[in-house]
Short mmCIF file of C-alpha atoms in Angstrom, two decimals:
data_model
loop_
_atom_site.label_atom_id
_atom_site.label_comp_id
_atom_site.label_asym_id
_atom_site.label_seq_id
_atom_site.Cartn_x
_atom_site.Cartn_y
_atom_site.Cartn_z
CA MET A 484 147.38 -86.41 -9.10
CA CYS A 485 145.20 -85.50 -11.62
CA LEU A 486 144.99 -81.68 -11.77
CA GLU A 487 143.80 -79.67 -14.56
CA ASN A 488 143.59 -76.17 -15.48
CA PHE A 489 140.71 -74.39 -13.77
CA SER A 490 139.91 -70.47 -14.11
CA SER A 491 138.92 -68.77 -10.87
CA GLN A 492 135.00 -68.72 -10.83
CA VAL A 493 134.90 -65.73 -8.57
CA VAL A 494 137.56 -63.19 -9.76
CA GLU A 495 137.16 -62.96 -13.91
CA ARG A 496 140.43 -63.73 -15.88
CA HIS A 497 142.44 -65.10 -12.19
CA ASN A 498 143.58 -68.39 -12.07
CA LYS A 499 144.42 -69.30 -8.45
CA PRO A 500 145.21 -72.28 -6.88
CA GLU A 501 141.68 -73.66 -5.44
CA ILE A 502 143.15 -75.50 -2.26
CA GLU A 503 144.30 -72.37 -1.26
CA ALA A 504 141.77 -69.69 -2.17
CA GLN A 505 139.07 -71.95 -0.84
CA THR A 506 136.17 -69.93 -2.35
CA THR A 507 134.42 -72.31 -4.45
CA LYS A 508 133.43 -75.40 -2.27
CA GLU A 509 132.54 -77.68 -5.09
CA ALA A 510 136.48 -77.29 -6.64
CA LEU A 511 137.64 -78.78 -3.16
CA LEU A 512 137.89 -82.50 -2.73
CA THR A 513 138.15 -84.62 0.55
CA PRO A 514 141.33 -84.20 2.77
CA VAL A 515 142.95 -87.70 3.61
CA GLN A 516 145.14 -87.61 6.81
CA ILE A 517 147.48 -90.84 7.10
CA SER A 518 149.08 -91.09 10.19
CA ARG A 519 151.62 -93.65 11.64
CA ASN A 520 150.76 -92.08 15.26
CA GLU A 521 150.01 -88.93 17.25
CA ASN A 522 153.53 -87.41 16.33
CA GLU A 523 153.97 -88.66 12.62
CA LYS A 524 151.01 -87.49 10.09
CA VAL A 525 150.61 -86.52 6.44
CA LEU A 526 147.48 -84.44 5.53
CA VAL A 527 147.18 -84.57 1.64
CA GLU A 528 144.29 -82.11 0.85
CA PRO A 529 143.26 -82.41 -2.82
CA SER A 530 141.51 -79.96 -5.14
CA ILE A 531 140.56 -79.73 -8.84
CA ASN A 532 143.55 -77.39 -9.74
CA SER A 533 145.70 -78.02 -7.04
CA ILE A 534 147.08 -80.11 -4.01
CA ARG A 535 148.51 -79.47 -0.57
CA ILE A 536 150.74 -81.89 0.95
CA SER A 537 151.52 -81.37 4.75
CA ILE A 538 153.96 -83.53 6.98
CA LYS A 539 154.57 -83.49 10.70
CA ILE A 540 158.23 -84.70 11.46
CA LYS A 541 158.68 -87.15 14.24
CA GLN A 542 160.63 -85.20 16.99
CA ALA A 543 161.00 -87.19 20.47
CA ASP A 544 162.71 -84.72 21.96
CA ASP A 545 163.72 -81.18 22.52
CA LEU A 546 167.03 -81.68 20.33
CA GLU A 547 164.99 -83.21 17.73
CA ARG A 548 162.74 -80.60 18.15
CA ILE A 549 165.19 -77.65 17.21
CA LEU A 550 167.00 -79.40 14.55
CA CYS A 551 163.60 -80.02 12.81
CA ALA A 552 162.67 -76.67 13.32
CA THR A 553 165.58 -75.30 12.05
CA PHE A 554 165.96 -77.50 9.10
CA THR A 555 162.49 -76.76 8.12
CA ARG A 556 163.21 -73.05 8.09
CA PHE A 557 165.94 -73.38 5.93
CA LEU A 558 164.16 -75.17 3.33
CA MET A 559 161.21 -72.89 3.70
CA MET A 560 163.65 -69.91 3.08
CA ARG A 561 164.68 -71.48 -0.14
CA ALA A 562 161.04 -72.08 -1.39
CA GLU A 563 161.40 -70.05 -4.51
CA ASN A 564 164.09 -72.53 -5.36
CA PHE A 565 162.20 -75.62 -4.42
CA VAL A 566 158.91 -74.25 -6.56
CA VAL A 567 156.80 -76.82 -5.03
CA LEU A 568 157.59 -76.02 -1.24
CA ARG A 569 155.19 -73.59 0.85
CA ARG A 570 156.78 -70.69 2.53
CA LYS A 571 154.98 -71.24 5.95
CA ALA A 572 153.63 -74.87 6.72
CA ILE A 573 149.71 -75.26 7.75
CA LYS A 574 149.27 -75.05 11.74
CA GLY A 575 149.88 -78.25 13.36
CA TYR A 576 152.40 -79.41 10.83
CA ASP A 577 156.16 -78.98 10.16
CA ILE A 578 156.22 -78.43 6.43
CA SER A 579 153.89 -78.22 3.39
CA PHE A 580 153.96 -78.58 -0.46
CA LEU A 581 151.80 -76.95 -2.74
CA ILE A 582 151.60 -78.19 -6.18
CA THR A 583 149.58 -76.73 -9.01
CA ASN A 584 148.50 -78.09 -12.10
CA PHE A 585 151.11 -75.35 -13.82
CA HIS A 586 153.75 -77.94 -12.11
CA THR A 587 152.30 -81.10 -13.17
CA GLU A 588 152.33 -79.47 -16.61
CA GLN A 589 156.11 -78.89 -16.45
CA MET A 590 157.43 -81.50 -14.80
CA TYR A 591 157.15 -85.39 -14.51
CA LYS A 592 154.20 -86.47 -12.08
CA HIS A 593 155.98 -89.71 -11.03
CA LYS A 594 159.09 -87.61 -10.19
CA LEU A 595 157.36 -85.35 -8.40
CA VAL A 596 156.05 -88.39 -6.14
CA ASP A 597 159.29 -89.48 -5.89
CA PHE A 598 160.64 -86.17 -4.66
CA ILE A 599 158.05 -85.86 -2.14
CA ILE A 600 158.70 -89.92 -0.53
CA GLN A 601 162.73 -89.23 -0.88
CA PHE A 602 162.16 -86.21 0.84
CA MET A 603 160.19 -87.82 3.92
CA GLU A 604 162.31 -90.48 4.30
CA GLU A 605 165.70 -88.56 3.75
CA VAL A 606 164.24 -85.57 6.28
CA ASP A 607 163.83 -88.82 9.04
CA LYS A 608 167.38 -89.67 8.41
CA GLU A 609 169.26 -86.32 8.62
CA ILE A 610 167.65 -85.78 12.01
CA SER A 611 168.61 -88.85 13.52
CA GLU A 612 172.38 -88.26 11.97
CA MET A 613 172.72 -84.80 13.44
CA LYS A 614 171.28 -85.76 16.67
CA LEU A 615 173.84 -88.49 16.93
CA SER A 616 176.69 -86.50 15.72
CA ILE A 617 175.90 -83.77 18.20
CA ASN A 618 176.05 -86.71 20.82
CA ALA A 619 179.52 -88.21 19.56
CA ARG A 620 180.61 -84.39 19.84
CA ALA A 621 179.25 -83.83 23.38
CA ARG A 622 181.18 -86.87 24.41
CA ILE A 623 184.74 -85.80 22.66
CA VAL A 624 184.26 -82.51 24.15
CA ALA A 625 183.64 -83.47 27.84
CA GLU A 626 186.43 -86.22 28.03
CA SER A 627 188.84 -83.59 26.19
CA TYR A 628 188.17 -81.19 29.11
CA LEU A 629 188.13 -83.58 32.07
CA GLN A 630 191.36 -85.79 30.94
CA GLN A 631 193.29 -82.55 31.60
CA PHE A 632 192.49 -82.75 35.14
CA SER A 633 193.79 -86.75 35.17
CA MET B 940 192.00 -76.84 18.03
CA ILE B 941 189.43 -78.58 20.98
CA LEU B 942 191.02 -76.86 24.15
CA LEU B 943 191.52 -73.12 24.81
CA GLU B 944 194.75 -71.86 26.03
CA GLU B 945 195.18 -69.85 28.86
CA ARG B 946 197.78 -67.66 28.01
CA ASN B 947 196.95 -64.57 25.52
CA ARG B 948 199.14 -65.57 22.41
CA ILE B 949 198.85 -61.78 21.14
CA LEU B 950 200.35 -60.53 24.18
CA GLU B 951 203.09 -63.42 24.18
CA GLU B 952 204.17 -62.58 20.77
CA THR B 953 204.38 -58.97 21.13
CA PHE B 954 206.13 -59.11 24.23
CA ARG B 955 208.40 -61.59 22.87
CA GLU B 956 209.60 -59.78 19.73
CA ARG B 957 209.67 -56.49 21.71
CA PHE B 958 212.10 -57.75 24.38
CA SER B 959 214.20 -59.61 21.58
CA ARG B 960 214.91 -56.53 19.94
CA PRO B 961 218.06 -54.72 21.98
CA VAL B 962 216.88 -51.81 24.02
CA GLU B 963 218.32 -48.90 21.85
CA GLU B 964 216.01 -49.77 18.91
CA ALA B 965 213.17 -49.63 21.14
CA GLU B 966 210.07 -48.01 19.53
CA ARG B 967 206.90 -46.66 20.71
CA ILE B 968 204.11 -48.80 21.09
CA PHE B 969 200.44 -48.47 21.69
CA LEU B 970 198.26 -51.65 21.53
CA THR B 971 194.90 -52.39 23.07
CA LEU B 972 193.27 -55.68 22.73
CA HIS B 973 190.58 -57.84 24.15
CA ASP B 974 190.59 -61.23 25.85
CA PHE B 975 187.65 -63.59 27.04
CA ASP B 976 185.19 -62.20 29.70
CA GLY B 977 185.17 -58.53 28.99
CA VAL B 978 189.35 -58.09 29.51
CA SER B 979 191.21 -55.72 27.58
CA TYR B 980 194.53 -54.88 27.92
CA LEU B 981 196.62 -51.70 26.85
CA VAL B 982 200.44 -51.72 26.01
CA GLU B 983 201.72 -48.48 25.76
CA THR B 984 204.86 -46.34 25.96
CA LYS B 985 204.07 -43.42 28.07
CA GLU B 986 206.95 -42.08 29.72
CA SER B 987 210.13 -42.98 27.43
CA LYS B 988 210.51 -45.36 24.73
CA SER B 989 211.85 -48.14 26.55
CA ILE B 990 209.45 -48.07 29.65
CA VAL B 991 206.40 -50.39 28.74
CA LEU B 992 203.45 -49.78 30.81
CA PHE B 993 200.88 -53.32 30.56
CA SER B 994 197.50 -52.40 32.13
CA MET B 995 194.50 -54.84 32.45
CA SER B 996 191.09 -53.69 32.80
CA MET B 997 188.96 -56.56 34.60
CA LYS B 998 185.39 -55.46 36.07
CA CYS B 999 185.59 -57.93 38.80
CA TYR B 1000 188.98 -56.98 39.80
CA PRO B 1001 187.98 -55.17 43.23
CA GLU B 1002 186.19 -58.53 44.37
CA LEU B 1003 189.33 -60.12 43.58
CA ARG B 1004 191.66 -57.80 45.46
CA GLN B 1005 188.98 -59.15 48.81
CA TYR B 1006 190.30 -62.24 48.06
CA GLY B 1007 193.89 -61.52 48.00
CA ALA B 1008 194.66 -61.02 44.36
CA ASP B 1009 196.82 -57.96 45.04
CA ASN B 1010 199.18 -60.30 46.94
CA VAL B 1011 199.27 -63.14 43.80
CA LEU B 1012 200.19 -60.29 41.56
CA VAL B 1013 202.98 -59.27 43.86
CA ARG B 1014 204.07 -62.40 44.07
CA GLU B 1015 204.34 -63.35 40.43
CA TYR B 1016 205.30 -60.14 39.18
CA GLY B 1017 207.41 -58.51 42.10
CA SER B 1018 208.19 -54.96 41.80
CA LEU B 1019 206.71 -54.99 38.10
CA PHE B 1020 203.07 -54.40 39.83
CA GLN B 1021 202.15 -50.86 40.32
CA ALA B 1022 200.05 -49.89 43.53
CA THR B 1023 198.10 -47.42 41.56
CA PRO B 1024 196.83 -48.61 38.56
CA GLU B 1025 196.67 -46.33 35.39
CA PRO B 1026 193.25 -44.18 35.32
CA GLY B 1027 190.74 -46.31 33.57
CA PHE B 1028 192.36 -49.76 34.35
CA GLU B 1029 192.44 -52.07 37.50
CA VAL B 1030 195.97 -53.60 37.11
CA THR B 1031 199.14 -51.73 35.89
CA LEU B 1032 202.63 -53.35 35.43
CA ARG B 1033 205.53 -51.18 34.54
CA ILE B 1034 208.13 -52.76 32.75
CA ASP B 1035 211.64 -51.02 32.24
CA GLU B 1036 213.47 -52.79 29.58
CA VAL B 1037 216.63 -51.09 30.12
CA ALA B 1038 216.72 -52.94 33.49
CA LEU B 1039 215.96 -56.09 32.01
CA ALA B 1040 218.69 -55.97 28.99
CA GLY B 1041 220.91 -59.16 29.13
CA GLN B 1042 218.89 -60.85 31.05
CA ASP B 1043 216.67 -64.14 29.80
CA THR B 1044 213.20 -62.86 29.00
CA GLU B 1045 211.47 -65.99 28.01
CA GLU B 1046 210.06 -66.34 31.63
CA LEU B 1047 208.92 -63.19 31.97
CA VAL B 1048 207.16 -63.12 28.81
CA LYS B 1049 205.16 -66.14 29.66
CA LYS B 1050 204.10 -64.73 32.75
CA LEU B 1051 203.11 -61.55 31.21
CA ALA B 1052 200.49 -63.40 28.79
CA LEU B 1053 199.18 -65.32 31.86
CA LEU B 1054 198.23 -61.75 33.26
CA LYS B 1055 194.33 -62.43 33.34
CA ARG B 1056 195.01 -66.31 34.67
CA ASN B 1057 196.70 -64.72 37.16
CA ALA B 1058 194.39 -62.45 38.66
CA LEU B 1059 191.43 -64.66 38.65
CA ALA B 1060 193.75 -67.49 40.70
CA ALA B 1061 193.14 -65.82 44.09
CA PRO B 1062 189.76 -67.07 45.05
CA PHE B 1063 191.05 -70.39 44.22
CA GLU B 1064 194.30 -70.16 46.04
CA ALA B 1065 192.51 -68.71 49.11
CA ALA B 1066 190.04 -71.90 48.74
CA PHE B 1067 193.28 -74.27 48.34
CA TYR B 1068 194.72 -73.02 51.26
CA ALA B 1069 191.76 -73.25 53.53
CA GLN B 1070 191.16 -76.64 52.60
CA SER B 1071 195.00 -77.80 53.43
CA GLN B 1072 194.20 -76.42 57.18
CA GLY B 1073 191.23 -77.97 57.29
CA GLN B 1074 188.96 -75.14 57.48
CA GLN B 1075 185.93 -73.79 55.47
CA THR B 1076 185.52 -70.84 53.69
CA ASN B 1077 182.39 -68.10 52.95
CA ILE B 1078 181.17 -68.21 49.37
CA MET B 1079 183.35 -66.36 47.57
CA THR B 1080 181.65 -64.53 44.56
CA VAL B 1081 183.23 -63.37 41.52
CA ASN B 1082 181.08 -61.62 38.96
CA TYR B 1083 183.51 -62.23 36.25
CA ARG B 1084 180.75 -61.54 33.05
CA ASP B 1085 177.96 -59.64 33.16
CA GLN B 1086 175.07 -62.05 33.92
CA GLU B 1087 177.27 -64.92 34.96
CA ALA B 1088 179.56 -65.84 38.30
CA ILE B 1089 182.01 -68.23 39.54
CA TYR B 1090 181.43 -69.01 43.55
CA VAL B 1091 184.27 -70.88 45.11
CA MET B 1092 183.95 -72.45 48.57
CA GLY B 1093 186.62 -74.32 50.25
CA PHE B 1094 185.55 -77.33 52.64
CA PRO B 1095 187.88 -79.23 55.18
CA ASP B 1096 187.82 -81.96 52.49
CA ARG B 1097 187.26 -80.43 49.48
CA VAL B 1098 186.73 -77.59 47.32
CA THR B 1099 183.47 -76.63 45.27
CA VAL B 1100 183.38 -74.53 41.99
CA ILE B 1101 179.98 -73.42 41.14
CA PHE B 1102 179.54 -71.46 37.69
CA SER B 1103 176.57 -69.79 36.69
CA THR B 1104 175.94 -69.45 32.99
CA VAL B 1105 173.37 -67.93 30.70
CA PHE B 1106 172.13 -69.00 27.23
CA ASN B 1107 170.79 -66.51 25.46
CA GLU B 1108 169.15 -68.57 22.81
CA GLU B 1109 166.99 -71.45 22.80
CA ALA B 1110 169.08 -73.46 21.02
CA ASP B 1111 172.20 -72.77 22.84
CA GLN B 1112 170.08 -74.04 25.66
CA ILE B 1113 169.01 -77.42 24.58
CA PHE B 1114 173.07 -77.85 23.05
CA GLY B 1115 174.27 -76.64 26.60
CA ARG B 1116 171.81 -79.09 28.28
CA VAL B 1117 173.31 -81.83 25.93
CA PHE B 1118 176.93 -80.96 26.34
CA LEU B 1119 176.65 -80.94 30.26
CA GLN B 1120 174.73 -83.97 30.48
CA GLU B 1121 178.05 -85.71 28.77
CA PHE B 1122 180.09 -83.44 31.03
CA VAL B 1123 178.27 -85.58 34.45
CA ASP B 1124 178.07 -89.00 32.75
CA ALA B 1125 182.06 -88.67 31.34
CA ARG B 1126 183.54 -90.14 34.61
CA ARG B 1127 181.99 -93.65 33.91
CA GLN B 1128 184.87 -94.14 31.31
CA PRO B 1129 188.03 -95.78 33.32
CA ALA B 1130 190.59 -93.53 31.71
CA ILE B 1131 188.96 -90.26 33.27
CA GLN B 1132 187.93 -91.60 36.48
CA ASN B 1133 189.88 -89.45 38.42
CA ALA B 1134 188.50 -86.41 36.88
CA PRO B 1135 186.43 -83.81 39.18
CA GLN B 1136 182.97 -84.73 39.84
CA VAL B 1137 180.56 -82.62 37.59
CA LEU B 1138 177.08 -82.12 38.60
CA TYR B 1139 174.48 -79.80 36.55
CA SER B 1140 171.53 -78.32 37.16
CA ALA B 1141 169.26 -76.59 34.68
CA ARG B 1142 167.44 -73.64 36.61
CA GLU B 1143 167.46 -74.18 40.57
CA PRO B 1144 170.83 -73.01 42.16
CA PRO B 1145 172.50 -75.77 43.74
CA LEU B 1146 172.11 -76.02 47.42
CA GLU B 1147 175.36 -74.49 48.42
CA LEU B 1148 174.06 -71.33 47.04
CA ARG B 1149 170.52 -71.17 48.37
CA GLY B 1150 171.29 -68.08 50.82
CA LEU B 1151 172.28 -66.15 48.01
CA ARG B 1152 168.79 -65.92 46.37
CA LEU B 1153 169.94 -66.48 42.53
CA SER B 1154 167.88 -66.39 39.84
CA ASP B 1155 166.46 -69.18 38.58
CA ALA B 1156 165.40 -68.24 35.24
CA GLU B 1157 164.75 -70.74 32.19
CA ASN B 1158 167.95 -69.85 30.65
CA ILE B 1159 170.16 -70.37 33.48
CA GLY B 1160 172.28 -73.14 34.44
CA TYR B 1161 174.18 -74.24 37.38
CA VAL B 1162 177.62 -76.38 36.70
CA THR B 1163 179.56 -77.67 39.98
CA PHE B 1164 182.94 -78.78 40.00
CA VAL B 1165 183.47 -80.78 43.20
CA LEU B 1166 187.77 -80.82 43.20
CA PHE B 1167 189.59 -83.03 45.62
CA PRO B 1168 193.17 -82.74 47.03
CA ARG B 1169 194.84 -84.59 44.50
CA HIS B 1170 193.55 -82.26 41.95
CA PHE B 1171 195.38 -79.62 43.42
CA THR B 1172 198.03 -80.62 44.97
CA PRO B 1173 200.70 -77.80 45.16
CA GLY B 1174 203.03 -77.22 42.09
CA PRO B 1175 202.25 -77.59 38.47
CA ILE B 1176 199.15 -79.70 39.14
CA ARG B 1177 197.40 -77.09 41.24
CA GLU B 1178 198.66 -74.34 38.77
CA GLU B 1179 197.14 -76.21 35.68
CA THR B 1180 193.80 -76.96 37.58
CA ILE B 1181 193.22 -73.15 38.34
CA SER B 1182 194.02 -72.62 34.43
CA ARG B 1183 191.41 -75.15 33.36
CA ILE B 1184 188.65 -74.11 35.70
CA GLN B 1185 188.67 -70.61 34.57
CA LEU B 1186 188.57 -71.18 31.20
CA PHE B 1187 185.21 -73.81 31.40
CA ARG B 1188 182.49 -71.24 30.41
CA ASP B 1189 184.49 -69.98 27.54
CA TYR B 1190 185.23 -73.53 26.47
CA LEU B 1191 181.54 -74.76 26.92
CA HIS B 1192 180.41 -71.81 24.59
CA TYR B 1193 182.82 -72.08 22.07
CA HIS B 1194 182.13 -75.55 21.15
CA ILE B 1195 178.37 -74.59 21.53
CA LYS B 1196 178.25 -72.06 18.93
CA ALA B 1197 180.80 -74.41 16.93
CA SER B 1198 178.17 -77.41 16.80
CA LYS B 1199 175.72 -75.11 15.43
CA ALA B 1200 177.78 -73.51 12.76
CA TYR B 1201 178.43 -77.73 12.23
CA MET B 1202 174.71 -78.20 11.86
CA HIS B 1203 174.05 -75.28 9.63
CA SER B 1204 176.46 -76.22 6.86
CA ARG B 1205 175.03 -80.18 7.03
CA MET B 1206 171.63 -78.74 6.78
CA ARG B 1207 172.84 -76.50 3.62
CA ALA B 1208 174.15 -79.59 1.98
CA ARG B 1209 171.51 -81.40 2.69
CA VAL B 1210 169.05 -78.60 1.30
CA GLU B 1211 171.18 -78.36 -1.93
CA SER B 1212 170.55 -82.20 -2.54
CA PHE B 1213 167.10 -81.90 -2.51
CA LEU B 1214 166.88 -79.38 -4.98
CA LYS B 1215 169.01 -81.52 -7.48
CA VAL B 1216 166.71 -84.33 -6.97
CA LEU B 1217 163.73 -82.21 -7.50
CA ASN B 1218 165.61 -80.84 -10.47
CA ARG B 1219 165.33 -83.91 -12.00
CA ALA B 1220 161.50 -84.20 -12.28
CA LYS B 1221 161.74 -81.52 -14.50
CA PRO B 1222 162.29 -82.73 -18.20
CA GLU B 1223 164.55 -81.75 -20.79
CA LYS B 1224 163.07 -78.84 -23.29
CA PRO B 1225 162.00 -80.79 -26.04
CA GLU B 1226 163.95 -80.89 -29.39
CA ASP B 1227 161.56 -78.51 -31.33
CA GLN B 1228 162.39 -75.70 -28.72
CA LYS B 1229 166.10 -76.39 -28.54
CA GLU B 1230 168.15 -73.77 -30.11
CA LYS B 1231 170.21 -75.06 -33.40
CA LYS B 1232 173.39 -73.59 -35.32
CA THR B 1233 173.74 -73.42 -38.66
CA ILE B 1234 177.26 -73.73 -40.34
CA ALA B 1235 177.30 -70.33 -41.21
CA GLY B 1236 176.65 -69.67 -37.97
CA LYS B 1237 173.02 -68.47 -37.83
CA THR B 1238 171.08 -69.37 -34.66
CA PHE B 1239 167.72 -70.38 -34.95
CA LYS B 1240 164.58 -72.03 -33.13
CA ARG B 1241 163.07 -74.96 -34.99
#
């Protein structure tokens, strides 16, 4: 994550994250996609002053799909608090981060990387836990109701 | 509180409080309240301070009347039941407190709180009676909510109750499917092997209802309960079963919404913990930018 300041070459006195503006092709580096399988992948798109990381979270069935969608919506609504989060995910992915050189100047780089890695682990764990708790609740609800008839 | 109650607590307490005071102290009352499934009640003193008119508005009552609801209510409330209800309502009970004075009113209070349950009991009682005679009934339809209905059918050896329920949001639909799947599977447990069999169909109406040409939209589900004679032996068991079955749809949706709320609060907590982790990435302000105070109290930045 070596990012350095880069003023816009297109518009004077502007400083935009090049990966979002995509105006100067020579400022963009090669994107890298790391996939575990069809359903889980991470796309890393670097450029000279910014880097965009998009994650697709594992969603095996309808319930996980809904939980994942709600969860990412919660996070993206609070993107201002999160600073490095993007308000909309890139097409084909569930959530995206945008890290600019300003962020790396203000925050510790290794901690940022830690955060992203921890995020990926926790999201999977949280979604599985929620699915389990819904199934447990459903079982209790059904049992309580049907027990009345016995 | 996992289970819903079939009696209306507000009604029960209103009447209990009212009857416990002596008739001479009776006051005017004008109370409107609502119950599940779009039912509303009005308790008012129109003619005099000691005559209470208790009316219920229930859109599906004409259908219930076809299945004998009037008879059920006459049986339960005797002379209180009025043949012509108040305008705007479907059922009215006229309670004369002077006539009640001195009697034990606890039974009556409990019965009054069950007015909705008793009205809705009519098709069930009809089906149970037919089954005990070894006959089959037609499909009895009760459109108790806007887009949802209960279908009751009696067969010689069992009674089938089918609910059609609408899930307004996609999340509701998916949660509903998970919950209903558990209902279907619950009988594997030894403790509840005697419970009625539950069947669930996501969009297709079940075979018994094919003749009615019902909707099979994406967000509709059909739940079938198969009740055997042991579930409705006359007496307390039958009364309990009728009460429980009526509340099924509200019970299901109540728990779906409770689960959604729980999920939301969990997610909110998780989001906060992420934020805390991220803030660890921000270093403390370096020494030279911190504000410092002198002994005299002046602050300056070094």
